[in-house]
Short mmCIF file of N, CA, C and O in Angstrom, two decimals:
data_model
loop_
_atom_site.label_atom_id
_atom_site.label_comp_id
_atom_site.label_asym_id
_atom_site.label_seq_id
_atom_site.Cartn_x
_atom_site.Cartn_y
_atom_site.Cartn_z
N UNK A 6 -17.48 -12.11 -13.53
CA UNK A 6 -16.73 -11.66 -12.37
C UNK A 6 -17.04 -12.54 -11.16
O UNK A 6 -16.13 -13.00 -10.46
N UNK A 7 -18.20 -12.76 -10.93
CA UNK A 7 -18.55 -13.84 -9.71
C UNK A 7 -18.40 -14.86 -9.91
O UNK A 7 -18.27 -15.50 -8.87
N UNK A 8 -18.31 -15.68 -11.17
CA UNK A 8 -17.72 -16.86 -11.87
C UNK A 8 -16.31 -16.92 -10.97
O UNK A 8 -16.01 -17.45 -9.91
N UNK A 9 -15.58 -16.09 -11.94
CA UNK A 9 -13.93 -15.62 -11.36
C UNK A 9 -13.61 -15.49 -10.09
O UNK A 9 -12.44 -15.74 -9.79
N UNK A 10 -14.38 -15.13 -9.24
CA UNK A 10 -14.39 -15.12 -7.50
C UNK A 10 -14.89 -16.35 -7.28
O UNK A 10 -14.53 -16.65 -6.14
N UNK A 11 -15.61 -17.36 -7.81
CA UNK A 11 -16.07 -18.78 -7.47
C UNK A 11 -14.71 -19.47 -7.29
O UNK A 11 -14.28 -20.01 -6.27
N UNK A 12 -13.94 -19.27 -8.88
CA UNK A 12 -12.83 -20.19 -9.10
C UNK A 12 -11.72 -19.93 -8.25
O UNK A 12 -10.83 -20.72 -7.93
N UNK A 13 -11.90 -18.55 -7.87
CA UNK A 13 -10.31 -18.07 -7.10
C UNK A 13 -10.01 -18.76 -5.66
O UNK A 13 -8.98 -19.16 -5.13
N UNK A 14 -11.62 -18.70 -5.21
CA UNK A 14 -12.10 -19.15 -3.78
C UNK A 14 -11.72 -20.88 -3.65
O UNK A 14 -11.33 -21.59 -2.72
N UNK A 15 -11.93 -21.03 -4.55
CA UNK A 15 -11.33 -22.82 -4.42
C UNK A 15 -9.77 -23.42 -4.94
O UNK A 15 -9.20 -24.47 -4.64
N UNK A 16 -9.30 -22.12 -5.97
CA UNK A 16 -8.02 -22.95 -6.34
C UNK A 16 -7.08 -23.35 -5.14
O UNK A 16 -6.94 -22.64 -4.14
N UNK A 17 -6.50 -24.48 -5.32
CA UNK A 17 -5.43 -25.14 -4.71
C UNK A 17 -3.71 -25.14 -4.98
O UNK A 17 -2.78 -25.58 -4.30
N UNK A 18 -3.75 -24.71 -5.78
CA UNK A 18 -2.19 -24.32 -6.08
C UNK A 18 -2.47 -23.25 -7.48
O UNK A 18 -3.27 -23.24 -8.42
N UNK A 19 -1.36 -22.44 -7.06
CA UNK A 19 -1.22 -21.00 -8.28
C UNK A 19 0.02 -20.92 -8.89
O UNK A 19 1.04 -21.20 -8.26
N UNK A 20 0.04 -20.58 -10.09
CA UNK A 20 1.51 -20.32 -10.55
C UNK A 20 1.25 -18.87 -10.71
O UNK A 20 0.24 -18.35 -11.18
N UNK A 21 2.55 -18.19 -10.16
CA UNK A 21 3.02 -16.45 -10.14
C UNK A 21 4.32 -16.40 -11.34
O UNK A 21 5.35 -17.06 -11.41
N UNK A 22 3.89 -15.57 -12.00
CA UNK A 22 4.50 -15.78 -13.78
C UNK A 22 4.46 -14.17 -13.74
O UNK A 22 4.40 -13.82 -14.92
N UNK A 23 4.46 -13.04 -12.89
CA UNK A 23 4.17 -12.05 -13.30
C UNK A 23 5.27 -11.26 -14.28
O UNK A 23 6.17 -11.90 -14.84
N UNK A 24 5.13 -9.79 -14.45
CA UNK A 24 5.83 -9.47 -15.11
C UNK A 24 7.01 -9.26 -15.29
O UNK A 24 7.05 -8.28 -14.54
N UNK A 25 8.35 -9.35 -15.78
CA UNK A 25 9.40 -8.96 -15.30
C UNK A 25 10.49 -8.30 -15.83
O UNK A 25 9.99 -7.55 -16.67
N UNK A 26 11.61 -8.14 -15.83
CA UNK A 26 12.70 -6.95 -16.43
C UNK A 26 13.30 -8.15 -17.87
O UNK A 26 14.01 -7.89 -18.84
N UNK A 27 12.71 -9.32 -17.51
CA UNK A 27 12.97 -10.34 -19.02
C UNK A 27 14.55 -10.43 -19.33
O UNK A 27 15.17 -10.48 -20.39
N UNK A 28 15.03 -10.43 -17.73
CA UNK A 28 16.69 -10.44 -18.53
C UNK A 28 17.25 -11.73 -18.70
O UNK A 28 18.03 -11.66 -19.65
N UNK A 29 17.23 -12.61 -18.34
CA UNK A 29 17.04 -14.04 -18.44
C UNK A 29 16.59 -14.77 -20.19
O UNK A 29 16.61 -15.90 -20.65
N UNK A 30 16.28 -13.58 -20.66
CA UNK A 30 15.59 -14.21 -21.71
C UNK A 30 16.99 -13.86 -23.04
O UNK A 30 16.68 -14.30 -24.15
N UNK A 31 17.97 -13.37 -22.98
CA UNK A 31 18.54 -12.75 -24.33
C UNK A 31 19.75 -12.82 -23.47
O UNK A 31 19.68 -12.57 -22.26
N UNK A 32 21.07 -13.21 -24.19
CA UNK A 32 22.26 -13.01 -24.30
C UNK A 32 23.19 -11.83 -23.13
O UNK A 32 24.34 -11.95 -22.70
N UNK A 33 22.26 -10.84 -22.91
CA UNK A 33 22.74 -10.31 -22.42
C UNK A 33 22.30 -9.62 -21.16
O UNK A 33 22.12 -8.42 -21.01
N UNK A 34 22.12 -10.73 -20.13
CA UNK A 34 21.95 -11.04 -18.79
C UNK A 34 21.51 -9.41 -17.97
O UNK A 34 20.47 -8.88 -17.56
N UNK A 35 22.96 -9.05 -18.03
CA UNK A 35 22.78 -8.07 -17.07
C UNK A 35 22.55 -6.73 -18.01
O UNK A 35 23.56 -6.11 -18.34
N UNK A 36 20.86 -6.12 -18.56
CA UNK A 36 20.29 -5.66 -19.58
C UNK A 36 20.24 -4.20 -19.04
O UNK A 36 19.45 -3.42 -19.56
N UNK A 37 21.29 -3.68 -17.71
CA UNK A 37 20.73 -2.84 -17.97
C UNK A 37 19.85 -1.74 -17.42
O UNK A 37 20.00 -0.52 -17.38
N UNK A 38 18.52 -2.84 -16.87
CA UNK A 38 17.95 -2.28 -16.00
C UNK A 38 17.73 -0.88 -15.02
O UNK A 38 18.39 -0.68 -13.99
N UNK A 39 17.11 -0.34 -15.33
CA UNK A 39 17.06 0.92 -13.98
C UNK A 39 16.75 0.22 -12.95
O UNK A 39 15.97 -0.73 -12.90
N UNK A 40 17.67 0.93 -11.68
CA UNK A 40 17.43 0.72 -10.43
C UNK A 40 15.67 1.21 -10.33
O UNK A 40 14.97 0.44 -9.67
N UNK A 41 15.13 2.14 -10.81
CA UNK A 41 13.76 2.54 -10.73
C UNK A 41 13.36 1.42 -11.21
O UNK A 41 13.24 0.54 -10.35
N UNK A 42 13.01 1.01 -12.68
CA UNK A 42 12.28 0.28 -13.08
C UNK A 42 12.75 -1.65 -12.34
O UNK A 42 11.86 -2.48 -12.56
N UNK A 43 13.34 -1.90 -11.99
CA UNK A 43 13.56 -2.81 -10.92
C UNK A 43 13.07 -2.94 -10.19
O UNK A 43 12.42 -3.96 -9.94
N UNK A 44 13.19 -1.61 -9.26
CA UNK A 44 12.13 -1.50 -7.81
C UNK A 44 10.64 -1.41 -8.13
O UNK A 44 9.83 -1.90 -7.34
N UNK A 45 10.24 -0.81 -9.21
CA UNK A 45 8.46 -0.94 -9.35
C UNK A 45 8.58 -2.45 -10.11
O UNK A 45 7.42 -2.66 -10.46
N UNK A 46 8.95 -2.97 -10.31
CA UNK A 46 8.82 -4.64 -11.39
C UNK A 46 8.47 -5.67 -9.92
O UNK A 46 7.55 -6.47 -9.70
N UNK A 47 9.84 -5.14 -8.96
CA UNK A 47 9.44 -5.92 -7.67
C UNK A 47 8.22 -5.64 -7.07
O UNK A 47 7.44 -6.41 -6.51
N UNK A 48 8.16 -4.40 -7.27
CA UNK A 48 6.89 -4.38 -5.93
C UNK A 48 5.86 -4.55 -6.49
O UNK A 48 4.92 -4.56 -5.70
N UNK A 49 5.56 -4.69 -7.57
CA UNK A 49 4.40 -5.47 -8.47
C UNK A 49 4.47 -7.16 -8.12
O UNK A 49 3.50 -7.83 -7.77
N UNK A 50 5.83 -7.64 -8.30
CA UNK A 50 5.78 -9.03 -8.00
C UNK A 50 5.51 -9.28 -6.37
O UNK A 50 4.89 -10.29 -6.06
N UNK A 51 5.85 -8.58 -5.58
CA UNK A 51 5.60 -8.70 -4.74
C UNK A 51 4.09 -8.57 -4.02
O UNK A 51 3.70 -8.97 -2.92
N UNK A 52 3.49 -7.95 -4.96
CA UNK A 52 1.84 -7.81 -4.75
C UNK A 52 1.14 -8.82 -5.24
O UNK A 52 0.16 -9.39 -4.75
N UNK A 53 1.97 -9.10 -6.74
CA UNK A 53 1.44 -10.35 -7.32
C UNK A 53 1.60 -12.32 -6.40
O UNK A 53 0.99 -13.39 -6.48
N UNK A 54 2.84 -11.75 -5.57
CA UNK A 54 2.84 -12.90 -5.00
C UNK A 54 1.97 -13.35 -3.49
O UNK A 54 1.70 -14.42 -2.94
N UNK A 55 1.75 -12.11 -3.25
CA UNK A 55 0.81 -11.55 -1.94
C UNK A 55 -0.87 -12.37 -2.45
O UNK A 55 -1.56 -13.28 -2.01
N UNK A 56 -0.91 -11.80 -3.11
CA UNK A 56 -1.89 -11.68 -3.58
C UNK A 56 -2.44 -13.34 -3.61
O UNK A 56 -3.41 -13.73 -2.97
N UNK A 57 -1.52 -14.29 -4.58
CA UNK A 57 -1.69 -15.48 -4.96
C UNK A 57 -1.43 -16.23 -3.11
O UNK A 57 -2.01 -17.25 -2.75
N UNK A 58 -0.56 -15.50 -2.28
CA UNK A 58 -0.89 -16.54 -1.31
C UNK A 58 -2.32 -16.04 -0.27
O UNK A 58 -2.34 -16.38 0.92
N UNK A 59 -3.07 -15.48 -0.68
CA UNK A 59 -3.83 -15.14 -0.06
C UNK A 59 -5.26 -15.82 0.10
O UNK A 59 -5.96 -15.88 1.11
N UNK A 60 -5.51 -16.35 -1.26
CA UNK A 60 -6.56 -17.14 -1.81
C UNK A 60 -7.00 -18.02 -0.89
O UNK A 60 -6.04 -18.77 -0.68
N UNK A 61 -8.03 -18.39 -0.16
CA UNK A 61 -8.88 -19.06 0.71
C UNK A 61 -7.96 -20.17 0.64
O UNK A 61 -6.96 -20.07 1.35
N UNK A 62 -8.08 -21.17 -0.04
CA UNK A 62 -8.13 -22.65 -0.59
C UNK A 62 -6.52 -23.43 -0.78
O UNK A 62 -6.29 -24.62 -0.56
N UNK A 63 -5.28 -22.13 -1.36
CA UNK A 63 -4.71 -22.86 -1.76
C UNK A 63 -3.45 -23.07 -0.85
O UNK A 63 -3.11 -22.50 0.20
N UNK A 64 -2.92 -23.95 -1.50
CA UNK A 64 -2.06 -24.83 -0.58
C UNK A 64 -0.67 -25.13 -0.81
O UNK A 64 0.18 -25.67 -0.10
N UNK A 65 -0.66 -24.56 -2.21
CA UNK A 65 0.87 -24.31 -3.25
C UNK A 65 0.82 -23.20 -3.66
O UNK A 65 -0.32 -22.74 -3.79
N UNK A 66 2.03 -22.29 -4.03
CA UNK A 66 2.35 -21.63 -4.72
C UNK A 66 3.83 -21.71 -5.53
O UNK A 66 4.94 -22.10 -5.16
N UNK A 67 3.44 -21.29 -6.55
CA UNK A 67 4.97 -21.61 -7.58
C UNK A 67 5.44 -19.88 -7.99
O UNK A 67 4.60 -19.32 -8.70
N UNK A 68 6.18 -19.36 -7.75
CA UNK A 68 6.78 -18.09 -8.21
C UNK A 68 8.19 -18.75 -9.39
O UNK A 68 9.04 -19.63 -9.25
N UNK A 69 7.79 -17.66 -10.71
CA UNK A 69 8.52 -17.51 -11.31
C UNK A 69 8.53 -16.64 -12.44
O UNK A 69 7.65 -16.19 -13.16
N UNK A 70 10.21 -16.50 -12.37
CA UNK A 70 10.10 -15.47 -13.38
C UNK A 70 11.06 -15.76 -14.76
O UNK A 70 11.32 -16.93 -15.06
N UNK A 71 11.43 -14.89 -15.39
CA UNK A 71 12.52 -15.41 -16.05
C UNK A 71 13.32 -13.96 -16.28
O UNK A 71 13.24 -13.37 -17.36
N UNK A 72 13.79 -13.66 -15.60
CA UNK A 72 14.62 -12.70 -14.84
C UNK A 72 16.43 -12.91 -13.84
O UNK A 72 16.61 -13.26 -12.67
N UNK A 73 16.94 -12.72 -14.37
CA UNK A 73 18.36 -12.95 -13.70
C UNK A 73 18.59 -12.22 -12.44
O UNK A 73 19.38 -12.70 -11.62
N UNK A 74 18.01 -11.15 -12.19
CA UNK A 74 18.22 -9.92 -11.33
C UNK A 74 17.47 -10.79 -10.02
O UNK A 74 16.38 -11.34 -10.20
N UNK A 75 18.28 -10.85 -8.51
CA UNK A 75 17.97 -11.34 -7.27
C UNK A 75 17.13 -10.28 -6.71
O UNK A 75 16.76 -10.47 -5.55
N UNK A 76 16.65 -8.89 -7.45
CA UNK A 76 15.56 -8.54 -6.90
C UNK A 76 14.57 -8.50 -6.97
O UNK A 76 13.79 -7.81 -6.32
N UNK A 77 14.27 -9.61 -8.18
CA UNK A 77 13.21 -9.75 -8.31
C UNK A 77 12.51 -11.36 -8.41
O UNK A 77 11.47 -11.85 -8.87
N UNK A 78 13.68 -11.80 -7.73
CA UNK A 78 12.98 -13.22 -7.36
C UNK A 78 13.72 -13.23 -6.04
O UNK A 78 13.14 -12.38 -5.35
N UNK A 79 14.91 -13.87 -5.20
CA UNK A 79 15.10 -14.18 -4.10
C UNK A 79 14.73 -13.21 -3.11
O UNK A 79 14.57 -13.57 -1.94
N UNK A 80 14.54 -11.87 -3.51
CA UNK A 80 14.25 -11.04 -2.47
C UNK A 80 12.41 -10.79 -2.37
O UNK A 80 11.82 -10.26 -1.42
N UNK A 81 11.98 -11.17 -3.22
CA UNK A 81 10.43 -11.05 -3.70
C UNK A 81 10.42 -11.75 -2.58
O UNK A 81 10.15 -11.26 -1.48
N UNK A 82 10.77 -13.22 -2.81
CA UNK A 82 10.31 -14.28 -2.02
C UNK A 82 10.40 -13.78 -0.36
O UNK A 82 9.43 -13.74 0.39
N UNK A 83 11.58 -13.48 -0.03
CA UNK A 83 11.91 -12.92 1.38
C UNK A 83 11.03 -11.82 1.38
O UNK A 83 10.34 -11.93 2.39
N UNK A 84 10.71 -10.81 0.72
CA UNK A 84 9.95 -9.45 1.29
C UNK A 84 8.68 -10.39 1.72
O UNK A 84 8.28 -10.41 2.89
N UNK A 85 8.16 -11.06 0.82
CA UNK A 85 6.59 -11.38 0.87
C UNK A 85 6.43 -12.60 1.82
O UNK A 85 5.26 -12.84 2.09
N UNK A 86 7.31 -13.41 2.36
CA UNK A 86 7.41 -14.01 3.52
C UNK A 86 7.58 -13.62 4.63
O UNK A 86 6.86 -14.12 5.49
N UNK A 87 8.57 -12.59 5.03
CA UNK A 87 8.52 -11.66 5.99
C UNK A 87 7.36 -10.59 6.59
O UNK A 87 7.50 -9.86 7.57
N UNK A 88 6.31 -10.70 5.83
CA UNK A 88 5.35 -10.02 6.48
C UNK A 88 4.63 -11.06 7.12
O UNK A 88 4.70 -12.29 7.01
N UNK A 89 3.65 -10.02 8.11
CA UNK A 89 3.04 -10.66 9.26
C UNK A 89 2.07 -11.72 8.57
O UNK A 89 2.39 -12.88 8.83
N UNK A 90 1.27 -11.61 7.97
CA UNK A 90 0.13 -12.49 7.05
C UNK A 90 0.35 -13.58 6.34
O UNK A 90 -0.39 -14.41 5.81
N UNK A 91 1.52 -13.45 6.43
CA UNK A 91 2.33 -14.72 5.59
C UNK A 91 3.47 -15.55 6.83
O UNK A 91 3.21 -16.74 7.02
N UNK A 92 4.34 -15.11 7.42
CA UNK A 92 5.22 -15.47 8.21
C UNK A 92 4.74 -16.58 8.89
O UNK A 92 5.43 -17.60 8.81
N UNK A 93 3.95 -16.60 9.39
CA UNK A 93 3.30 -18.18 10.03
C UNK A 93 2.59 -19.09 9.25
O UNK A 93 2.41 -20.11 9.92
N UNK A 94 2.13 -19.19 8.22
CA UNK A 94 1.26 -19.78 7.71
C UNK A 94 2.36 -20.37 6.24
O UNK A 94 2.14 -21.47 5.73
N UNK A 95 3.12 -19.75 5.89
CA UNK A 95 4.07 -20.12 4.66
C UNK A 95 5.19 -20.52 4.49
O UNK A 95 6.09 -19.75 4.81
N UNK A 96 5.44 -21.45 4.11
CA UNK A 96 7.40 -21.77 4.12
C UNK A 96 7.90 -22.12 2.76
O UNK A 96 7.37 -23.05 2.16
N UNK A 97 8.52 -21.69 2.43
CA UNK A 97 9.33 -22.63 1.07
C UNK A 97 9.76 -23.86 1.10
O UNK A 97 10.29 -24.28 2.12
N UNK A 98 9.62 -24.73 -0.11
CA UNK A 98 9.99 -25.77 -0.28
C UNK A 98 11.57 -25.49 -1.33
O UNK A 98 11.66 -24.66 -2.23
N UNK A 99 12.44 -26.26 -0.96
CA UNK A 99 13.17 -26.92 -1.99
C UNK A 99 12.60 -27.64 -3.14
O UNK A 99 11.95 -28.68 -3.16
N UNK A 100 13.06 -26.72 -4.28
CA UNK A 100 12.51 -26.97 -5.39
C UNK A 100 13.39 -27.71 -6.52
O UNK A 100 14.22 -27.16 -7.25
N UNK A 101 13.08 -28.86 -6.52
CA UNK A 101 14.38 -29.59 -7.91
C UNK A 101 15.21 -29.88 -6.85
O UNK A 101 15.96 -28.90 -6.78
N UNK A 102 15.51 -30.71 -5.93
CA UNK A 102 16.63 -31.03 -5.19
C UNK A 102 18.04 -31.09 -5.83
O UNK A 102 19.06 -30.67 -5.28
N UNK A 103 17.95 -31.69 -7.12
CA UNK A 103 19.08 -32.28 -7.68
C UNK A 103 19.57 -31.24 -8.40
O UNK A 103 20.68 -31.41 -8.91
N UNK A 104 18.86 -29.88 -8.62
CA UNK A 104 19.34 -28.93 -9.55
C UNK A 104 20.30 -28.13 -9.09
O UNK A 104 20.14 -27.61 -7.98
N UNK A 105 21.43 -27.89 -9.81
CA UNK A 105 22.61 -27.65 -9.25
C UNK A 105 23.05 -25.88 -8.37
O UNK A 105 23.87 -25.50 -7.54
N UNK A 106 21.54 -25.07 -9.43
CA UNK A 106 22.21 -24.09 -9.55
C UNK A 106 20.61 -23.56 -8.32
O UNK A 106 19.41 -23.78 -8.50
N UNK A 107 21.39 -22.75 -7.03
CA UNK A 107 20.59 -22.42 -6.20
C UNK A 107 20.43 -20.94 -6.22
O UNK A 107 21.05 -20.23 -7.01
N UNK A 108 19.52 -20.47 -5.26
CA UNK A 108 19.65 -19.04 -5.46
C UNK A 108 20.56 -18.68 -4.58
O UNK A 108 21.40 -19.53 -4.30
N UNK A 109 20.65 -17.12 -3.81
CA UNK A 109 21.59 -16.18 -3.66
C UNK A 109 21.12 -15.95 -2.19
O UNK A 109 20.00 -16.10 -1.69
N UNK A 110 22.22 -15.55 -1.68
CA UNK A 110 21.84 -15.07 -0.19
C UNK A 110 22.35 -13.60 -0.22
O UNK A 110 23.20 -12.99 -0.87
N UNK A 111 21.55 -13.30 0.70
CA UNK A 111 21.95 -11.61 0.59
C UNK A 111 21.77 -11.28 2.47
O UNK A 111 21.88 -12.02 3.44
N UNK A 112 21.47 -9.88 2.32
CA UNK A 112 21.26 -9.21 3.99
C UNK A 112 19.65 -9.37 3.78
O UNK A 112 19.09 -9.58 4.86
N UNK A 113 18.82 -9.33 2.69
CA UNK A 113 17.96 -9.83 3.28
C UNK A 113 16.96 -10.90 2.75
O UNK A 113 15.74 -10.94 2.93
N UNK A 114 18.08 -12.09 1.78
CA UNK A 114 17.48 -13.50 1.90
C UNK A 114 18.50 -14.44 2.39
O UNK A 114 19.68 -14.60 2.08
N UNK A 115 17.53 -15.14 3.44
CA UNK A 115 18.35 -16.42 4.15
C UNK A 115 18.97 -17.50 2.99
O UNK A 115 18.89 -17.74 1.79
N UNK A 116 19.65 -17.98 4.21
CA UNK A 116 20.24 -19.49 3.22
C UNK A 116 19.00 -20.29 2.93
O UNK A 116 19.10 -20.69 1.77
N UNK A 117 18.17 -20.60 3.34
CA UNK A 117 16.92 -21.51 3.77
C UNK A 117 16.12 -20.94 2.56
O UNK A 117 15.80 -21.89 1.84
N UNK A 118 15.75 -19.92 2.14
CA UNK A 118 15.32 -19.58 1.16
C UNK A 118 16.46 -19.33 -0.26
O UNK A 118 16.08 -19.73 -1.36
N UNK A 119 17.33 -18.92 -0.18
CA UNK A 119 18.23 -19.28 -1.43
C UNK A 119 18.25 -20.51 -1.82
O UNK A 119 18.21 -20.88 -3.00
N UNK A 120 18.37 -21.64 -0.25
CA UNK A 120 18.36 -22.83 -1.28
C UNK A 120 17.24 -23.65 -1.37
O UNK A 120 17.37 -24.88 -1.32
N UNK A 121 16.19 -23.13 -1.49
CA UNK A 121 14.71 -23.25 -1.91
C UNK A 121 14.14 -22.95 -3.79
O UNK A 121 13.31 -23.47 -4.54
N UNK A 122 15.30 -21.68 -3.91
CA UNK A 122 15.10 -21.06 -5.06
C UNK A 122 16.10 -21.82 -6.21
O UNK A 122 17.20 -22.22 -5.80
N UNK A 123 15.74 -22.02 -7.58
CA UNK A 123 16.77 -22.48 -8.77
C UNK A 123 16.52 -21.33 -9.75
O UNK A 123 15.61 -20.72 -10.31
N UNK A 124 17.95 -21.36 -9.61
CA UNK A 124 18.46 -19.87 -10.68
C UNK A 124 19.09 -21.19 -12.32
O UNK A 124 19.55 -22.30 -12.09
N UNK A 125 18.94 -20.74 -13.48
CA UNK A 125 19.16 -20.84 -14.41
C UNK A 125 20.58 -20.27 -14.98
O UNK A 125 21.43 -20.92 -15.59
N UNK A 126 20.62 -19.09 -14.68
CA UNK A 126 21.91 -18.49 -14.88
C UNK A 126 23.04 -18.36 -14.66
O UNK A 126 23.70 -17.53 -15.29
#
């Protein structure tokens, strides 16, 4: 465990892979989902992504999922940027410039962050 708090204290970039509604993964995109089980998948990712930018040291973070549903990636990204602890200290990068397919804007993710994000789907 203090090993594990050694390593956490120094990493420099994290990948966020947490869990997700896996709709991205099978034929049939839109799987479905409960609006319930959606909203707890996010707010797990959203802890999970909290969490990873929090780490002393690091200096990257990579969020991803493999999930089709914009609530649980473009809006992750916006909830967990929008707080105070993060809002000054974090910005998104444009990721894959050349990749065609961007994310989504909504009421509450900017353009600036949609087109930061690459959707697959």
């Amino acid at each position: 465990e203090k090993e594990q708090a050694s390593l956490m204290a120094k990493a420099e970039a994290v990948l966020v892979d947490p869990s997700c509604s896996n709709s991205g993964t099978h034929a049939d995109a839109h799987d479905g989902s409960s609006v319930d089980r959606l909203r707890r998948l996010a707010l797990f990712q959203e802890k999970a992504l909290s969490h990873a930018l929090s780490f002393p040291q690091v200096k990257r973070v990579v969020y991803s999922t493999c999930s089709t549903h914009q609530q649980e990636n473009e809006q992750v990204v916006a909830a967990v940027l929008s707080k105070s602890e993060f809002a000054s200290t974090w910005t998104v990068e444009e990721a894959l410039p050349s990749w065609p397919r961007r994310g989504l804007t909504s009421a509450t993710v900017s353009a600036h962050i949609a087109r930061s994000c690459v959707r697959v789907d």
